[in-house]
Short mmCIF file of C-alpha atoms in Angstrom, two decimals:
data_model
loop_
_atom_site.label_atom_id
_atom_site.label_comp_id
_atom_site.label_asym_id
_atom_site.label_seq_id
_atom_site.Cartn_x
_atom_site.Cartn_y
_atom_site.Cartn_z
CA UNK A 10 0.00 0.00 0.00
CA UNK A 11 0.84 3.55 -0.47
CA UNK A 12 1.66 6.03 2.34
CA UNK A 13 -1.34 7.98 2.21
CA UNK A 14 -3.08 3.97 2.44
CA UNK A 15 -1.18 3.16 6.04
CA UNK A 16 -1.90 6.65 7.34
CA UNK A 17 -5.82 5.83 6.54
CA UNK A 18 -5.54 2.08 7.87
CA UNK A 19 -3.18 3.10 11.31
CA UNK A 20 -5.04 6.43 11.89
CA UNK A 21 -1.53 7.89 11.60
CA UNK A 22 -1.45 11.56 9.42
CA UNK A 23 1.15 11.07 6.70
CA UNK A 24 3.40 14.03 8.21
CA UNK A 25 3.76 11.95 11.43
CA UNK A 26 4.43 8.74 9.44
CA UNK A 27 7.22 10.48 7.44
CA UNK A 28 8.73 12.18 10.65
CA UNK A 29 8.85 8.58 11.99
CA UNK A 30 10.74 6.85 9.33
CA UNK A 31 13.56 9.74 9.46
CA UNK A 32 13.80 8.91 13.01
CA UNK A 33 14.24 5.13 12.25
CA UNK A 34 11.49 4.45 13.76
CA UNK A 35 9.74 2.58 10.87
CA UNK A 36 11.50 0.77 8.35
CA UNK A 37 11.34 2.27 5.04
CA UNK A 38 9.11 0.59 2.71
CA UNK A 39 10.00 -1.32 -0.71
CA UNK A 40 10.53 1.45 -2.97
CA UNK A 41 8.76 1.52 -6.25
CA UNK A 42 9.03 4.81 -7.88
CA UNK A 43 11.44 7.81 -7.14
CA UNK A 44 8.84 9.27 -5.26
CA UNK A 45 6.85 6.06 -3.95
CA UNK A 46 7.07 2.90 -1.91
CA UNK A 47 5.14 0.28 -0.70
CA UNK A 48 4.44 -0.66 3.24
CA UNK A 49 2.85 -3.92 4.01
CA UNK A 50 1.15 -5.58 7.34
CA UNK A 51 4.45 -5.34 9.15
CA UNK A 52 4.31 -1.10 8.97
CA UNK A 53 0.71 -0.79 10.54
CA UNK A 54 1.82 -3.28 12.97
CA UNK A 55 4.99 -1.37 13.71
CA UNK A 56 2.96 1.56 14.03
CA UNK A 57 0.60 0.55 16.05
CA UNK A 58 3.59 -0.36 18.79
CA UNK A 59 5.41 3.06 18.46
CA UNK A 60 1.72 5.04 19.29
CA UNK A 61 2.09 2.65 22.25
CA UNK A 62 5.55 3.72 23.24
CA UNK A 63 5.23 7.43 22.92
CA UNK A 64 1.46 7.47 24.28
CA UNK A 65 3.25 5.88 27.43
CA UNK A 66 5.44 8.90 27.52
CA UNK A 67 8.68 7.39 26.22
CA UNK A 68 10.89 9.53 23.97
CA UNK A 69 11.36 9.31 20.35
CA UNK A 70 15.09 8.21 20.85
CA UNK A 71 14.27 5.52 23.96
CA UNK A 72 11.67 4.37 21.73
CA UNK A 73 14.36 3.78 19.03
CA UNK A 74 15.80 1.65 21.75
CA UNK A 75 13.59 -0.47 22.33
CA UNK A 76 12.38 -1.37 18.99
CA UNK A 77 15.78 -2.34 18.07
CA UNK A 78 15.80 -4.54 20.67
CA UNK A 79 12.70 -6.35 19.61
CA UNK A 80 14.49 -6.48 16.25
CA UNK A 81 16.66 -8.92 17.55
CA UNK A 82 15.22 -11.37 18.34
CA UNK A 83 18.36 -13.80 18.57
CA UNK A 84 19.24 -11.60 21.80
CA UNK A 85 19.18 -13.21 25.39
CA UNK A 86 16.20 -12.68 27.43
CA UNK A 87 17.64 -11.49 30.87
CA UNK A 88 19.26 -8.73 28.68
CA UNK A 89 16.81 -7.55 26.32
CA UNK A 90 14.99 -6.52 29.76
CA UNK A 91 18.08 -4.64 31.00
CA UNK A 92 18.27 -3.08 27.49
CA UNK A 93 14.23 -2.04 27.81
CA UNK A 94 14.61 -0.54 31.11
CA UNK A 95 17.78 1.09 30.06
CA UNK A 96 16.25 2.44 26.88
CA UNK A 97 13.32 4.36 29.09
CA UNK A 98 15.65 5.11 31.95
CA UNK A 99 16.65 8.80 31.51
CA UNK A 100 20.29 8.79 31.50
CA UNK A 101 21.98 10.86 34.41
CA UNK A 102 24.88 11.93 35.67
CA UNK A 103 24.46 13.00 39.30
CA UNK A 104 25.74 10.59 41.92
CA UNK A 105 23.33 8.81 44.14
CA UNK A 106 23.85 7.11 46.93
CA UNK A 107 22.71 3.40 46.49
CA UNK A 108 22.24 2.27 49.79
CA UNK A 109 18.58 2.18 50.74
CA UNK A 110 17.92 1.19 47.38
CA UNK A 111 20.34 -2.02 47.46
CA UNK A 112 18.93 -3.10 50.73
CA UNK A 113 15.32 -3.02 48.51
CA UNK A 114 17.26 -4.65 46.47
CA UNK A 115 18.66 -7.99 48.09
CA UNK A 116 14.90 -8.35 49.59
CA UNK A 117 14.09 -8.84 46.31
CA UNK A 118 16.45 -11.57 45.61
CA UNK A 119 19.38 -9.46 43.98
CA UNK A 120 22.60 -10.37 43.63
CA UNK A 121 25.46 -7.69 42.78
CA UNK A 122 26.20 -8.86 39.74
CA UNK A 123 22.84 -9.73 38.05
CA UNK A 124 21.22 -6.59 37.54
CA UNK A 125 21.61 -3.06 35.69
CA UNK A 126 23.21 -0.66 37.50
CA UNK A 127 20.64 1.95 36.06
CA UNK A 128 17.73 0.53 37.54
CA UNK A 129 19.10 0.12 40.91
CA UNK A 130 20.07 3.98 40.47
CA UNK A 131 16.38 4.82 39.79
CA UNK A 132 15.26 3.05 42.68
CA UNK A 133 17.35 5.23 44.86
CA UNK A 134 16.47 8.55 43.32
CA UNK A 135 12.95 7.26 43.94
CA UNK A 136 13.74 6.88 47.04
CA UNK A 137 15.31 10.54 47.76
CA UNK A 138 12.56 12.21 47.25
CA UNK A 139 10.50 10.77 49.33
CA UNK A 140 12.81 11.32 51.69
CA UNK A 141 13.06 14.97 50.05
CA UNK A 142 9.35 15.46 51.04
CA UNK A 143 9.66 14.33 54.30
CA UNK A 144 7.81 11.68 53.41
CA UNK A 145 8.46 8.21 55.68
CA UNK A 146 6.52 5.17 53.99
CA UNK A 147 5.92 2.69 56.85
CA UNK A 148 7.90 -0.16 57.01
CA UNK A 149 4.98 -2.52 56.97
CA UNK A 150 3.89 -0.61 53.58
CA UNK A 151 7.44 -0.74 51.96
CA UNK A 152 7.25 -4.84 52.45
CA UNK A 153 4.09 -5.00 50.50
CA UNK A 154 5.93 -2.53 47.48
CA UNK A 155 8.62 -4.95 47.94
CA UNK A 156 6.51 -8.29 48.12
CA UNK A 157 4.24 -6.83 45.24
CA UNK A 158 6.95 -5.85 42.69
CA UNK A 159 8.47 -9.65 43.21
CA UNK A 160 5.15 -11.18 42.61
CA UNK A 161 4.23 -9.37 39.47
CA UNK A 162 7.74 -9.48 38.02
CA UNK A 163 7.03 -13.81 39.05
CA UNK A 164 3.59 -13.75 37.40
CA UNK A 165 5.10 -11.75 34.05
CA UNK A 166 8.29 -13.87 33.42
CA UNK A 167 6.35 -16.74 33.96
CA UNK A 168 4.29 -16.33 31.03
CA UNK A 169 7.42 -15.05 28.25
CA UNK A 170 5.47 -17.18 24.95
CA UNK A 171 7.59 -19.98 23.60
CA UNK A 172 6.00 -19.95 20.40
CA UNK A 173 8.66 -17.78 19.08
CA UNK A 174 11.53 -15.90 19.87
CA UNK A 175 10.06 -12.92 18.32
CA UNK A 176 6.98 -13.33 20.08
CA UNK A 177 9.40 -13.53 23.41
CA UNK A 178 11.01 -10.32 22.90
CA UNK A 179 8.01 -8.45 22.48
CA UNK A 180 6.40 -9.58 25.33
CA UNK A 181 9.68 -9.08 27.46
CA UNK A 182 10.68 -5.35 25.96
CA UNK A 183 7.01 -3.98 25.68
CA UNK A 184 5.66 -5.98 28.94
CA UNK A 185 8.03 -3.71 30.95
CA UNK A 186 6.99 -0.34 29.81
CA UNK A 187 3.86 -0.80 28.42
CA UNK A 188 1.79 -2.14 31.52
CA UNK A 189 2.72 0.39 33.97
CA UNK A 190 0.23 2.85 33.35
CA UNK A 191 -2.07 -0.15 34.02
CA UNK A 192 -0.86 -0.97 37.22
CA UNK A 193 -0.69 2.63 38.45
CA UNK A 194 -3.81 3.20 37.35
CA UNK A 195 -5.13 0.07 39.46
CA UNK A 196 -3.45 0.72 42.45
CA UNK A 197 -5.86 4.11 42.46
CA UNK A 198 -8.54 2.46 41.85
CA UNK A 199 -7.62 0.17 44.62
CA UNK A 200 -6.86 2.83 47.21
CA UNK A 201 -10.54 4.07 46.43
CA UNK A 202 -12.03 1.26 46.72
CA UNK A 203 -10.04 0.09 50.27
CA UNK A 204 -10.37 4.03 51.20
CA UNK A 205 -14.56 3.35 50.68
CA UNK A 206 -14.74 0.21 53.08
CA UNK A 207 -12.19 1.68 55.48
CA UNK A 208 -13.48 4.99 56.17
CA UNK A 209 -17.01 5.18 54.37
CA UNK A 210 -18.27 5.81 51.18
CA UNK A 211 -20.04 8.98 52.09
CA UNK A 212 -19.30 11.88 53.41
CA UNK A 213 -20.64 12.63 57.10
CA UNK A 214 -23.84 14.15 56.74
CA UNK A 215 -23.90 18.37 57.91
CA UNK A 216 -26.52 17.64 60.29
CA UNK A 217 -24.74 14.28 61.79
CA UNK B 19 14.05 34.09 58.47
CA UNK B 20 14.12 36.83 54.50
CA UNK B 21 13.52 35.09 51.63
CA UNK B 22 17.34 34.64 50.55
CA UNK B 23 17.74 32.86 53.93
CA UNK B 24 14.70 30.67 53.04
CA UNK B 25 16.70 30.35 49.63
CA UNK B 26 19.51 29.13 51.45
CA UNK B 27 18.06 26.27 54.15
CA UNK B 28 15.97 25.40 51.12
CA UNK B 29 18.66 24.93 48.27
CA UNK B 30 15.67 26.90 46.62
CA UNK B 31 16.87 29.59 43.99
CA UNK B 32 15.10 32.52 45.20
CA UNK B 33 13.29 33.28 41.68
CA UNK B 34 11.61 29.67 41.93
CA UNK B 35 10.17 30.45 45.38
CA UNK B 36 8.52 33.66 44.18
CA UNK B 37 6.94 31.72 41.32
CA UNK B 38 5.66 29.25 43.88
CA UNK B 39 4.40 32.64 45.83
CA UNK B 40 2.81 34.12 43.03
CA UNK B 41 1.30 30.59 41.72
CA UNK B 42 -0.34 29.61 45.37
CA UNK B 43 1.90 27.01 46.18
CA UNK B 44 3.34 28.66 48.63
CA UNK B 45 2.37 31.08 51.72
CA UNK B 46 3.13 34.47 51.52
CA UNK B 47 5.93 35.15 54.88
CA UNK B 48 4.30 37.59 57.66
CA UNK B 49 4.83 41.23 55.80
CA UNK B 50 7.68 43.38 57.91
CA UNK B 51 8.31 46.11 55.28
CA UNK B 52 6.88 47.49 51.71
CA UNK B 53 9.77 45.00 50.31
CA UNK B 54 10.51 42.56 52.79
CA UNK B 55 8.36 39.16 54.62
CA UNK B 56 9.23 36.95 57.46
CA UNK B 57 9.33 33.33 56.70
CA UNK B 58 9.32 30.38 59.41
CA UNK B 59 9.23 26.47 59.38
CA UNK B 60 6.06 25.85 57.82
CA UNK B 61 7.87 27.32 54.75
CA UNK B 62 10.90 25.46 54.44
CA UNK B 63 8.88 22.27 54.98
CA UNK B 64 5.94 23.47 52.52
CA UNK B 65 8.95 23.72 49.83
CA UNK B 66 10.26 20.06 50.25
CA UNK B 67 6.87 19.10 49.61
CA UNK B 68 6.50 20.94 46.24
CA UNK B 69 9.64 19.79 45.06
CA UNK B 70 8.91 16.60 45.92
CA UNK B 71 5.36 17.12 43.70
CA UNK B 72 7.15 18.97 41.01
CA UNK B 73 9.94 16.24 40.79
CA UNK B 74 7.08 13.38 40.63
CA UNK B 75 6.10 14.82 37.42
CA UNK B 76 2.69 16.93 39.31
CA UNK B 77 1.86 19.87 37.08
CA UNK B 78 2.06 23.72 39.11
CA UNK B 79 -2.24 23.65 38.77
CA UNK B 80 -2.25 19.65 40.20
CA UNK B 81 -0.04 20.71 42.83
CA UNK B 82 -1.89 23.73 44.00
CA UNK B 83 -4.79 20.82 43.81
CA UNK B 84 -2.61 18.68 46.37
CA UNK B 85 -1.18 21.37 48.62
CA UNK B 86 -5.24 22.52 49.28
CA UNK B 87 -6.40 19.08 49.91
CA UNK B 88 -3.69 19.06 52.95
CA UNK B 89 -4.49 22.36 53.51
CA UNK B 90 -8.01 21.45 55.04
CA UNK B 91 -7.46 18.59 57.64
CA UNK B 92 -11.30 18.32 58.47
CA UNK B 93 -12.01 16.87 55.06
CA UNK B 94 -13.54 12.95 55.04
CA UNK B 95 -10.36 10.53 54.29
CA UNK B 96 -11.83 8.97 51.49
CA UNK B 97 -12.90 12.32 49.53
CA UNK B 98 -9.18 13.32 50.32
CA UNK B 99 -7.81 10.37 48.31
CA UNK B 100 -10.22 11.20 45.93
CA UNK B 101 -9.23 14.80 45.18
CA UNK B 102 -5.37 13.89 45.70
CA UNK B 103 -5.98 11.54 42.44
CA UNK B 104 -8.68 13.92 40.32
CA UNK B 105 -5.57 16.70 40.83
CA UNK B 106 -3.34 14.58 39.60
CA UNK B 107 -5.16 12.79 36.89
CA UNK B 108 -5.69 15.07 33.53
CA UNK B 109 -8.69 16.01 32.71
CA UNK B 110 -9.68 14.62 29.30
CA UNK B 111 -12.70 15.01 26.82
CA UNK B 112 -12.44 12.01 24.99
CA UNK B 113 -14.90 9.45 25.78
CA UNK B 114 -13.98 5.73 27.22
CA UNK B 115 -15.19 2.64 26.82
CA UNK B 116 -15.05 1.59 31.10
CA UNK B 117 -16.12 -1.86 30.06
CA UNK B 118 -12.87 -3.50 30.62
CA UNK B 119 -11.89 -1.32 33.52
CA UNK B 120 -14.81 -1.80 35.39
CA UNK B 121 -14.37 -5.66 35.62
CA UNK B 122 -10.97 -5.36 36.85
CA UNK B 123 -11.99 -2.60 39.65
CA UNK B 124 -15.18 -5.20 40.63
CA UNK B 125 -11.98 -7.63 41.14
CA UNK B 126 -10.86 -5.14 43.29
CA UNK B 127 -13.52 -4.96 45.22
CA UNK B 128 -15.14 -1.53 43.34
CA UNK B 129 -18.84 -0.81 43.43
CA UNK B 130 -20.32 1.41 41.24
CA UNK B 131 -21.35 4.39 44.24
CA UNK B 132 -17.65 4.16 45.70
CA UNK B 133 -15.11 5.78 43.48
CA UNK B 134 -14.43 8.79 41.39
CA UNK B 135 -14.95 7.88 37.31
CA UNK B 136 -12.13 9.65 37.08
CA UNK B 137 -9.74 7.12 38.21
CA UNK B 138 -11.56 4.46 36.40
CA UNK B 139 -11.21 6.44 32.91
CA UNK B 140 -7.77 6.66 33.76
CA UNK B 141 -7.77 2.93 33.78
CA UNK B 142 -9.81 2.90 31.20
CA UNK B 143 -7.07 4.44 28.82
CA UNK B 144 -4.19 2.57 30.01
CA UNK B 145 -6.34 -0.50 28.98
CA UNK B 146 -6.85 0.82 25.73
CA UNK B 147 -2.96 2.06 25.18
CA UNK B 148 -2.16 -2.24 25.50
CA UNK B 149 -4.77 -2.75 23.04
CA UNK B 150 -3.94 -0.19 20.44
CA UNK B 151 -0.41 -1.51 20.67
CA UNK B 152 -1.83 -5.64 19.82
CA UNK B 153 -0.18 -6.11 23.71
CA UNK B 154 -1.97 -9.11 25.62
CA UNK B 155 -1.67 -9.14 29.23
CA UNK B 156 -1.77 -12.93 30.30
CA UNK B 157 -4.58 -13.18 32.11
CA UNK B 158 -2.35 -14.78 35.19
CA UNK B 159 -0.40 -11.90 34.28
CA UNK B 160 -3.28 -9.22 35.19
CA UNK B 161 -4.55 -11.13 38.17
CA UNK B 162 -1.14 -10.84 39.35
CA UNK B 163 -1.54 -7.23 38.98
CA UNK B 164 -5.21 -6.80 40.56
CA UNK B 165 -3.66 -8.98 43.49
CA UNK B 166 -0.89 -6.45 44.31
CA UNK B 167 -3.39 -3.37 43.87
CA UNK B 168 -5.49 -4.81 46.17
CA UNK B 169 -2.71 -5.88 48.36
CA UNK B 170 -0.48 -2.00 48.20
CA UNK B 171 -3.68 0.05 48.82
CA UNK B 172 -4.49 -2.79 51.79
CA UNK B 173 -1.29 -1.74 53.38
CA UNK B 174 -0.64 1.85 52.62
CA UNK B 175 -4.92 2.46 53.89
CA UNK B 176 -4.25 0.28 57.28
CA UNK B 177 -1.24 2.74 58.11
CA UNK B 178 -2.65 5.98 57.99
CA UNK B 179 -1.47 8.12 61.28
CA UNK B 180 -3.56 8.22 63.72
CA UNK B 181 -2.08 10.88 65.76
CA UNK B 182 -3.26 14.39 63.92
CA UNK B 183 -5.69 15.20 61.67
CA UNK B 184 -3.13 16.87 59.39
CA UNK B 185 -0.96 14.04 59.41
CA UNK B 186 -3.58 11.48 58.10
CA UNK B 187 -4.03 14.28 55.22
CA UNK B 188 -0.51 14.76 54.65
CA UNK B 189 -0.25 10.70 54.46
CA UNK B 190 -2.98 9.93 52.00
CA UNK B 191 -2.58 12.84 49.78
CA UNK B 192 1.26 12.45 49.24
CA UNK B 193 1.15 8.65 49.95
CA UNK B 194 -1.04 8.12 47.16
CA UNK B 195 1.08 10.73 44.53
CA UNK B 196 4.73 10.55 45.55
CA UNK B 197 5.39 6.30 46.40
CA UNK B 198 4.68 5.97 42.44
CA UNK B 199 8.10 5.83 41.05
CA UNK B 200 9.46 3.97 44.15
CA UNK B 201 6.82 1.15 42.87
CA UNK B 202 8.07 1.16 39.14
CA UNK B 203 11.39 0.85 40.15
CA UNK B 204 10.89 -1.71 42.46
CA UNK B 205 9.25 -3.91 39.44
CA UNK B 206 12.02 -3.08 36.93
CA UNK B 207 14.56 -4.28 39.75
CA UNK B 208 12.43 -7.72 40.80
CA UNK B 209 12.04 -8.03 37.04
CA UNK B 210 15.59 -7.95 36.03
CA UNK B 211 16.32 -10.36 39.54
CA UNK B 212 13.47 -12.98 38.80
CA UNK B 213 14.66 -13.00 34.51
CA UNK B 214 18.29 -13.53 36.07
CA UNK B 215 17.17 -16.38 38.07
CA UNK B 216 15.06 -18.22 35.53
CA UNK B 217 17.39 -17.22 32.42
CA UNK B 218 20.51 -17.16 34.01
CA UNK B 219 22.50 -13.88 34.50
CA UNK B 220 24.83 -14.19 31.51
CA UNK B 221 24.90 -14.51 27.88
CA UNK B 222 25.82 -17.61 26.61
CA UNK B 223 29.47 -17.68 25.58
CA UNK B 224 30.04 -17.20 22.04
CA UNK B 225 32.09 -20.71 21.51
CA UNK B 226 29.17 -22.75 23.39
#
């Protein structure tokens, strides 16, 4: 199909299409004129996972990251995750101090050698402000954080397909960005809902 | 203390704290002159919470939201978590299908009189986002998730302080905003352990 076709079948305006294949973002399509080429299934598809990225707030060039990692699809699991998480971790270059965070850490099963340095540095800025804030989470409260983050990461690396090691790489580089809007947004909808049996639904009436 | 010594205990450029002056976010000091205010305590503490909003990603207007909610300790618990999430949760025109988020909040325990649409909407999209992008979440996958939602806002709602009125506010409001990035951090980390333990930490050798 033509370019003006995948704009109309992805919902995409051809401007934005074109701005994303100079960014590498889309391969180009099989060129058939000077002026023309030809995108197939594979395009909308691609398409459809780069609205994804950005709509999840990652940039243009950490989304360029992580589509090349699902482009290779020979890579080893354990560090196409590292590569995802690095690719949407904002790089940095003030020193934190890792402490707090590594103590997080080892509850969680860490070793020093088996995880990204980056992520263990986001953890701690995390961590500052809170502490920034003044804000103390109870200890009780940072066990179920802890306990919670170790059962989901269980339940998702449990379930990497085996169909196809394309089909593995996808799951493993989007499943770690794209469902965290999901679980943030559930976790609200929790705290309403535990905030309703807790404490009431309704407001105390003026004349109680 | 004058506003430059404010600057000072803060680490606050004095510019930014006029902006938070003009913009609400911040008390005006007790006036001593034409030109010059007295500023105490309550301010230096007032700015580590902004910064801590402002760092989180909390627009200036969500903020001001926030900073009122704490503002009026006499407010009902659950409204408070309420308006700590409708500040921080854009408001959008676009209309949702809550289909799919409202099964996962009745999971949670939702009814339909307890909770602000808002938050559901929010799930709402977030749903949507996995689905534009051809993303399945496992079913395990999202019970895993509704599980630790339930489980987080279990915790966080059985520790709220007890011992002032403006504490519990303070708790609820920021507990419900500023613990968000510790949480996504803490997932990337127990992903990255629980892929090294079931895929092994390092790449296969290149001779094996």
């Amino acid at each position: 199909m033509r370019i003006s076709e995948l704009s109309r079948v992805s919902g995409i305006p051809v401007p934005t299409i074109k701005y994303y294949l100079r960014e590498g973002l889309l391969p180009e399509g099989a060129r058939t004129a000077a002026t023309q080429a030809d995108y197939g299934g594979h395009h909308v598809r691609r398409l459809r996972v780069i609205r994804a990225l950005v709509d999840a707030g990652v940039g243009i060039a950490a989304a360029r990251e992580v589509l090349r990692s699902i482009d290779e699809p020979a890579a080893h699991p354990h560090e196409l995750i590292g590569a995802a998480h690095a690719a949407v971790t904002p790089r940095r270059d003030d020193v934190v101090d890792l402490e707090d965070a590594e103590e997080l850490a080892v509850r969680l099963g860490w070793r020093r050698d088996a995880c990204d340095p980056t992520v263990l540095g986001e953890l701690a800025r995390a961590l500052r402000r809170l502490d920034d804030a003044g804000f103390d989470v109870p200890a009780e409260v940072m066990t179920a954080y802890v306990d919670a983050a170790r059962r989901i990461a269980e339940a998702e690396l449990a379930h990497v397909p085996t169909d196809s090691a394309e089909a593995a790489v996808r799951y493993v580089v989007l499943g770690s960005v794209l469902p965290e809007s999901v679980l943030l947004a559930l976790r609200r909808v929790a705290e309403q809902v535990v905030s309703a049996e807790r404490f009431g639904a309704s407001r105390p009436s003026p004349e109680g």
